[in-house]
PDB file of C-alpha atoms in Angstrom:
ATOM      1  CA  MET L 879      97.991  48.006-112.208  1.00 51.00           C
ATOM      2  CA  SER L 880      97.163  51.100-114.231  1.00 60.00           C
ATOM      3  CA  ALA L 881      99.874  53.576-113.271  1.00 64.00           C
ATOM      4  CA  TRP L 882     101.081  56.054-115.867  1.00 63.00           C
ATOM      5  CA  ILE L 883     104.526  55.292-117.216  1.00 61.00           C
ATOM      6  CA  TYR L 884     104.968  58.818-118.547  1.00 61.00           C
ATOM      7  CA  GLU L 885     103.836  62.120-117.164  1.00 59.00           C
ATOM      8  CA  GLN L 886     100.647  63.475-118.669  1.00 72.00           C
ATOM      9  CA  ASP L 887     101.804  67.080-118.552  1.00 77.00           C
ATOM     10  CA  LEU L 888     105.001  67.391-120.575  1.00 84.00           C
ATOM     11  CA  THR L 889     105.266  71.164-120.290  1.00 88.00           C
ATOM     12  CA  ALA L 890     108.386  71.111-118.129  1.00 89.00           C
ATOM     13  CA  GLN L 891     110.189  68.698-120.464  1.00 91.00           C
ATOM     14  CA  LYS L 892     109.146  70.681-123.534  1.00 91.00           C
ATOM     15  CA  TYR L 893     110.377  73.895-121.940  1.00 93.00           C
ATOM     16  CA  ARG L 894     113.736  72.288-121.138  1.00 93.00           C
ATOM     17  CA  ILE L 895     114.061  71.281-124.781  1.00 93.00           C
ATOM     18  CA  LEU L 896     113.221  74.788-126.019  1.00 93.00           C
ATOM     19  CA  VAL L 897     115.799  76.506-123.816  1.00 94.00           C
ATOM     20  CA  SER L 898     118.673  74.280-124.915  1.00 94.00           C
ATOM     21  CA  VAL L 899     121.280  76.103-127.001  1.00 95.00           C
ATOM     22  CA  ARG L 900     120.289  75.062-130.561  1.00 95.00           C
ATOM     23  CA  HIS L 901     116.568  75.133-129.883  1.00 95.00           C
ATOM     24  CA  ASP L 902     116.762  78.527-128.199  1.00 96.00           C
ATOM     25  CA  ARG L 903     118.618  79.955-131.197  1.00 96.00           C
ATOM     26  CA  VAL L 904     115.886  78.726-133.569  1.00 96.00           C
ATOM     27  CA  ILE L 905     113.039  79.956-131.375  1.00 96.00           C
ATOM     28  CA  ARG L 906     114.701  83.364-131.045  1.00 96.00           C
ATOM     29  CA  GLN L 907     115.129  83.576-134.824  1.00 96.00           C
ATOM     30  CA  ILE L 908     111.478  82.678-135.465  1.00 95.00           C
ATOM     31  CA  ALA L 909     110.318  85.143-132.801  1.00 95.00           C
ATOM     32  CA  ALA L 910     112.384  87.883-134.428  1.00 95.00           C
ATOM     33  CA  ASP L 911     111.142  87.003-137.936  1.00 92.00           C
ATOM     34  CA  LEU L 912     107.506  87.106-136.869  1.00 92.00           C
ATOM     35  CA  ASP L 913     107.949  89.917-134.322  1.00 92.00           C
ATOM     36  CA  ILE L 914     106.544  87.804-131.497  1.00 93.00           C
ATOM     37  CA  GLY L 915     107.632  87.790-127.884  1.00 93.00           C
ATOM     38  CA  LEU L 916     109.998  84.966-127.031  1.00 94.00           C
ATOM     39  CA  GLN L 917     107.960  83.601-124.123  1.00 94.00           C
ATOM     40  CA  GLU L 918     104.757  83.865-126.119  1.00 94.00           C
ATOM     41  CA  LEU L 919     106.254  81.833-128.970  1.00 94.00           C
ATOM     42  CA  ARG L 920     107.633  79.255-126.541  1.00 94.00           C
ATOM     43  CA  LYS L 921     104.187  78.885-124.977  1.00 94.00           C
ATOM     44  CA  TYR L 922     102.545  78.458-128.390  1.00 94.00           C
ATOM     45  CA  VAL L 923     105.114  75.867-129.480  1.00 94.00           C
ATOM     46  CA  ILE L 924     104.762  73.936-126.208  1.00 93.00           C
ATOM     47  CA  GLU L 925     100.984  73.845-126.605  1.00 91.00           C
ATOM     48  CA  HIS L 926     100.916  72.950-130.316  1.00 91.00           C
ATOM     49  CA  CYS L 927     103.928  70.698-130.946  1.00 91.00           C
ATOM     50  CA  ASP L 928     104.667  67.193-129.769  1.00 90.00           C
ATOM     51  CA  MET L 929     107.932  66.021-128.252  1.00 89.00           C
ATOM     52  CA  ILE L 930     109.299  64.486-131.467  1.00 92.00           C
ATOM     53  CA  LEU L 931     108.781  67.706-133.398  1.00 93.00           C
ATOM     54  CA  LEU L 932     110.392  69.729-130.612  1.00 93.00           C
ATOM     55  CA  GLU L 933     113.426  67.471-130.472  1.00 93.00           C
ATOM     56  CA  ASN L 934     113.948  67.901-134.220  1.00 94.00           C
ATOM     57  CA  LEU L 935     113.140  71.601-134.394  1.00 95.00           C
ATOM     58  CA  PRO L 936     116.659  72.894-135.197  1.00 95.00           C
ATOM     59  CA  ALA L 937     117.248  70.266-137.874  1.00 94.00           C
ATOM     60  CA  ARG L 938     113.852  70.893-139.463  1.00 94.00           C
ATOM     61  CA  TYR L 939     114.431  74.660-139.425  1.00 94.00           C
ATOM     62  CA  GLU L 940     117.909  74.421-140.940  1.00 93.00           C
ATOM     63  CA  ALA L 941     116.768  71.923-143.585  1.00 92.00           C
ATOM     64  CA  ALA L 942     113.854  74.158-144.559  1.00 90.00           C
ATOM     65  CA  LEU L 943     116.140  77.173-144.935  1.00 88.00           C
ATOM     66  CA  THR L 944     118.596  75.319-147.161  1.00 87.00           C
ATOM     67  CA  ALA L 945     115.976  73.474-149.236  1.00 80.00           C
ATOM     68  CA  ALA L 946     114.968  74.885-152.604  1.00 71.00           C
ATOM     69  CA  GLY L 947     111.328  75.009-151.492  1.00 68.00           C
ATOM     70  CA  ASP L 948     108.977  77.463-153.137  1.00 69.00           C
ATOM     71  CA  ALA L 949     110.087  79.040-156.387  1.00 79.00           C
ATOM     72  CA  ASP L 950     107.536  81.806-155.834  1.00 87.00           C
ATOM     73  CA  PRO L 951     109.299  84.770-154.188  1.00 92.00           C
ATOM     74  CA  VAL L 952     106.187  85.762-152.206  1.00 93.00           C
ATOM     75  CA  ALA L 953     105.776  82.262-150.762  1.00 92.00           C
ATOM     76  CA  LYS L 954     109.471  82.094-149.930  1.00 91.00           C
ATOM     77  CA  ALA L 955     109.488  85.545-148.301  1.00 92.00           C
ATOM     78  CA  ILE L 956     106.547  84.802-146.017  1.00 93.00           C
ATOM     79  CA  GLY L 957     107.867  81.320-145.184  1.00 91.00           C
ATOM     80  CA  ARG L 958     104.909  79.341-146.531  1.00 92.00           C
ATOM     81  CA  ASP L 959     106.723  75.993-146.478  1.00 91.00           C
ATOM     82  CA  LEU L 960     108.796  76.852-143.404  1.00 92.00           C
ATOM     83  CA  TYR L 961     105.872  77.728-141.138  1.00 93.00           C
ATOM     84  CA  THR L 962     103.430  75.068-142.389  1.00 93.00           C
ATOM     85  CA  THR L 963     105.483  72.009-143.302  1.00 90.00           C
ATOM     86  CA  ALA L 964     108.859  72.196-141.562  1.00 91.00           C
ATOM     87  CA  ILE L 965     107.675  73.935-138.408  1.00 92.00           C
ATOM     88  CA  PRO L 966     103.882  73.795-138.312  1.00 93.00           C
ATOM     89  CA  LEU L 967     103.081  77.064-136.574  1.00 93.00           C
ATOM     90  CA  VAL L 968     100.367  78.196-138.987  1.00 94.00           C
ATOM     91  CA  PRO L 969      97.688  75.791-140.282  1.00 94.00           C
ATOM     92  CA  THR L 970      97.969  75.129-144.019  1.00 94.00           C
ATOM     93  CA  GLY L 971      94.566  76.596-144.916  1.00 95.00           C
ATOM     94  CA  ILE L 972      95.245  79.816-143.052  1.00 96.00           C
ATOM     95  CA  MET L 973      98.720  80.100-144.569  1.00 95.00           C
ATOM     96  CA  GLU L 974      97.264  79.638-148.032  1.00 96.00           C
ATOM     97  CA  THR L 975      94.845  82.506-147.363  1.00 96.00           C
ATOM     98  CA  ILE L 976      97.713  84.675-146.126  1.00 96.00           C
ATOM     99  CA  TYR L 977      99.742  83.764-149.215  1.00 96.00           C
ATOM    100  CA  GLN L 978      96.886  84.519-151.624  1.00 96.00           C
ATOM    101  CA  THR L 979      96.229  87.863-149.919  1.00 96.00           C
ATOM    102  CA  THR L 980      99.908  88.798-150.039  1.00 96.00           C
ATOM    103  CA  ALA L 981     100.329  87.729-153.672  1.00 96.00           C
ATOM    104  CA  ALA L 982      97.266  89.792-154.604  1.00 96.00           C
ATOM    105  CA  LYS L 983      98.688  92.837-152.809  1.00 95.00           C
ATOM    106  CA  VAL L 984     102.001  92.493-154.634  1.00 95.00           C
ATOM    107  CA  ALA L 985     100.192  92.062-157.972  1.00 95.00           C
ATOM    108  CA  ALA L 986      98.135  95.178-157.220  1.00 95.00           C
ATOM    109  CA  GLY L 987     101.283  97.246-156.772  1.00 94.00           C
ATOM    110  CA  THR L 988     101.884  97.171-153.014  1.00 93.00           C
ATOM    111  CA  PRO L 989     105.642  97.266-152.328  1.00 95.00           C
ATOM    112  CA  PHE L 990     106.979  93.754-151.800  1.00 94.00           C
ATOM    113  CA  ASP L 991     108.432  94.457-148.353  1.00 95.00           C
ATOM    114  CA  ALA L 992     105.208  96.051-147.122  1.00 96.00           C
ATOM    115  CA  ALA L 993     103.130  93.108-148.350  1.00 96.00           C
ATOM    116  CA  VAL L 994     105.465  90.630-146.646  1.00 95.00           C
ATOM    117  CA  ALA L 995     105.318  92.656-143.418  1.00 95.00           C
ATOM    118  CA  ASP L 996     101.511  92.494-143.566  1.00 95.00           C
ATOM    119  CA  ALA L 997     101.688  88.731-144.095  1.00 96.00           C
ATOM    120  CA  ARG L 998     103.940  88.309-141.071  1.00 94.00           C
ATOM    121  CA  ALA L 999     101.524  90.415-139.028  1.00 94.00           C
ATOM    122  CA  MET L1000      98.712  88.045-140.074  1.00 95.00           C
ATOM    123  CA  MET L1001     100.814  85.051-139.006  1.00 94.00           C
ATOM    124  CA  LYS L1002     101.475  86.784-135.698  1.00 93.00           C
ATOM    125  CA  GLU L1003      97.710  87.151-135.188  1.00 93.00           C
ATOM    126  CA  VAL L1004      97.242  83.424-135.799  1.00 91.00           C
ATOM    127  CA  ILE L1005      99.784  82.629-133.105  1.00 89.00           C
ATOM    128  CA  HIS L1006      98.221  85.170-130.721  1.00 83.00           C
ATOM    129  CA  ALA L1007      94.766  83.638-131.121  1.00 70.00           C
TER     130      ALA L1007
END
């Protein structure tokens, strides 16, 4: 007897989790921060996160926001720890490249807000890919 106990395609269950009240609030906040469409972000999260991570998404997000985290203002502004460790939307290596690029722009005299906006645009491209 080799019947599956669980469904192989968990998309419907993952979607149900993401549209619950707390999860929806977090996903909407992330989508607004990164200027990504809500459905596009949901699709990316469904494809790249497992069920355990999805279930704990609001707690992980809230804990990351309240944690001391990075002392570096550039890293904190672009969400280096938030979007790699707490909610792994951007691979660590790519985030490090984005961080280095942004820090270099700030050091070269680019306005802080403009450099952070560029970094968020780069993160958006990663999620689009």
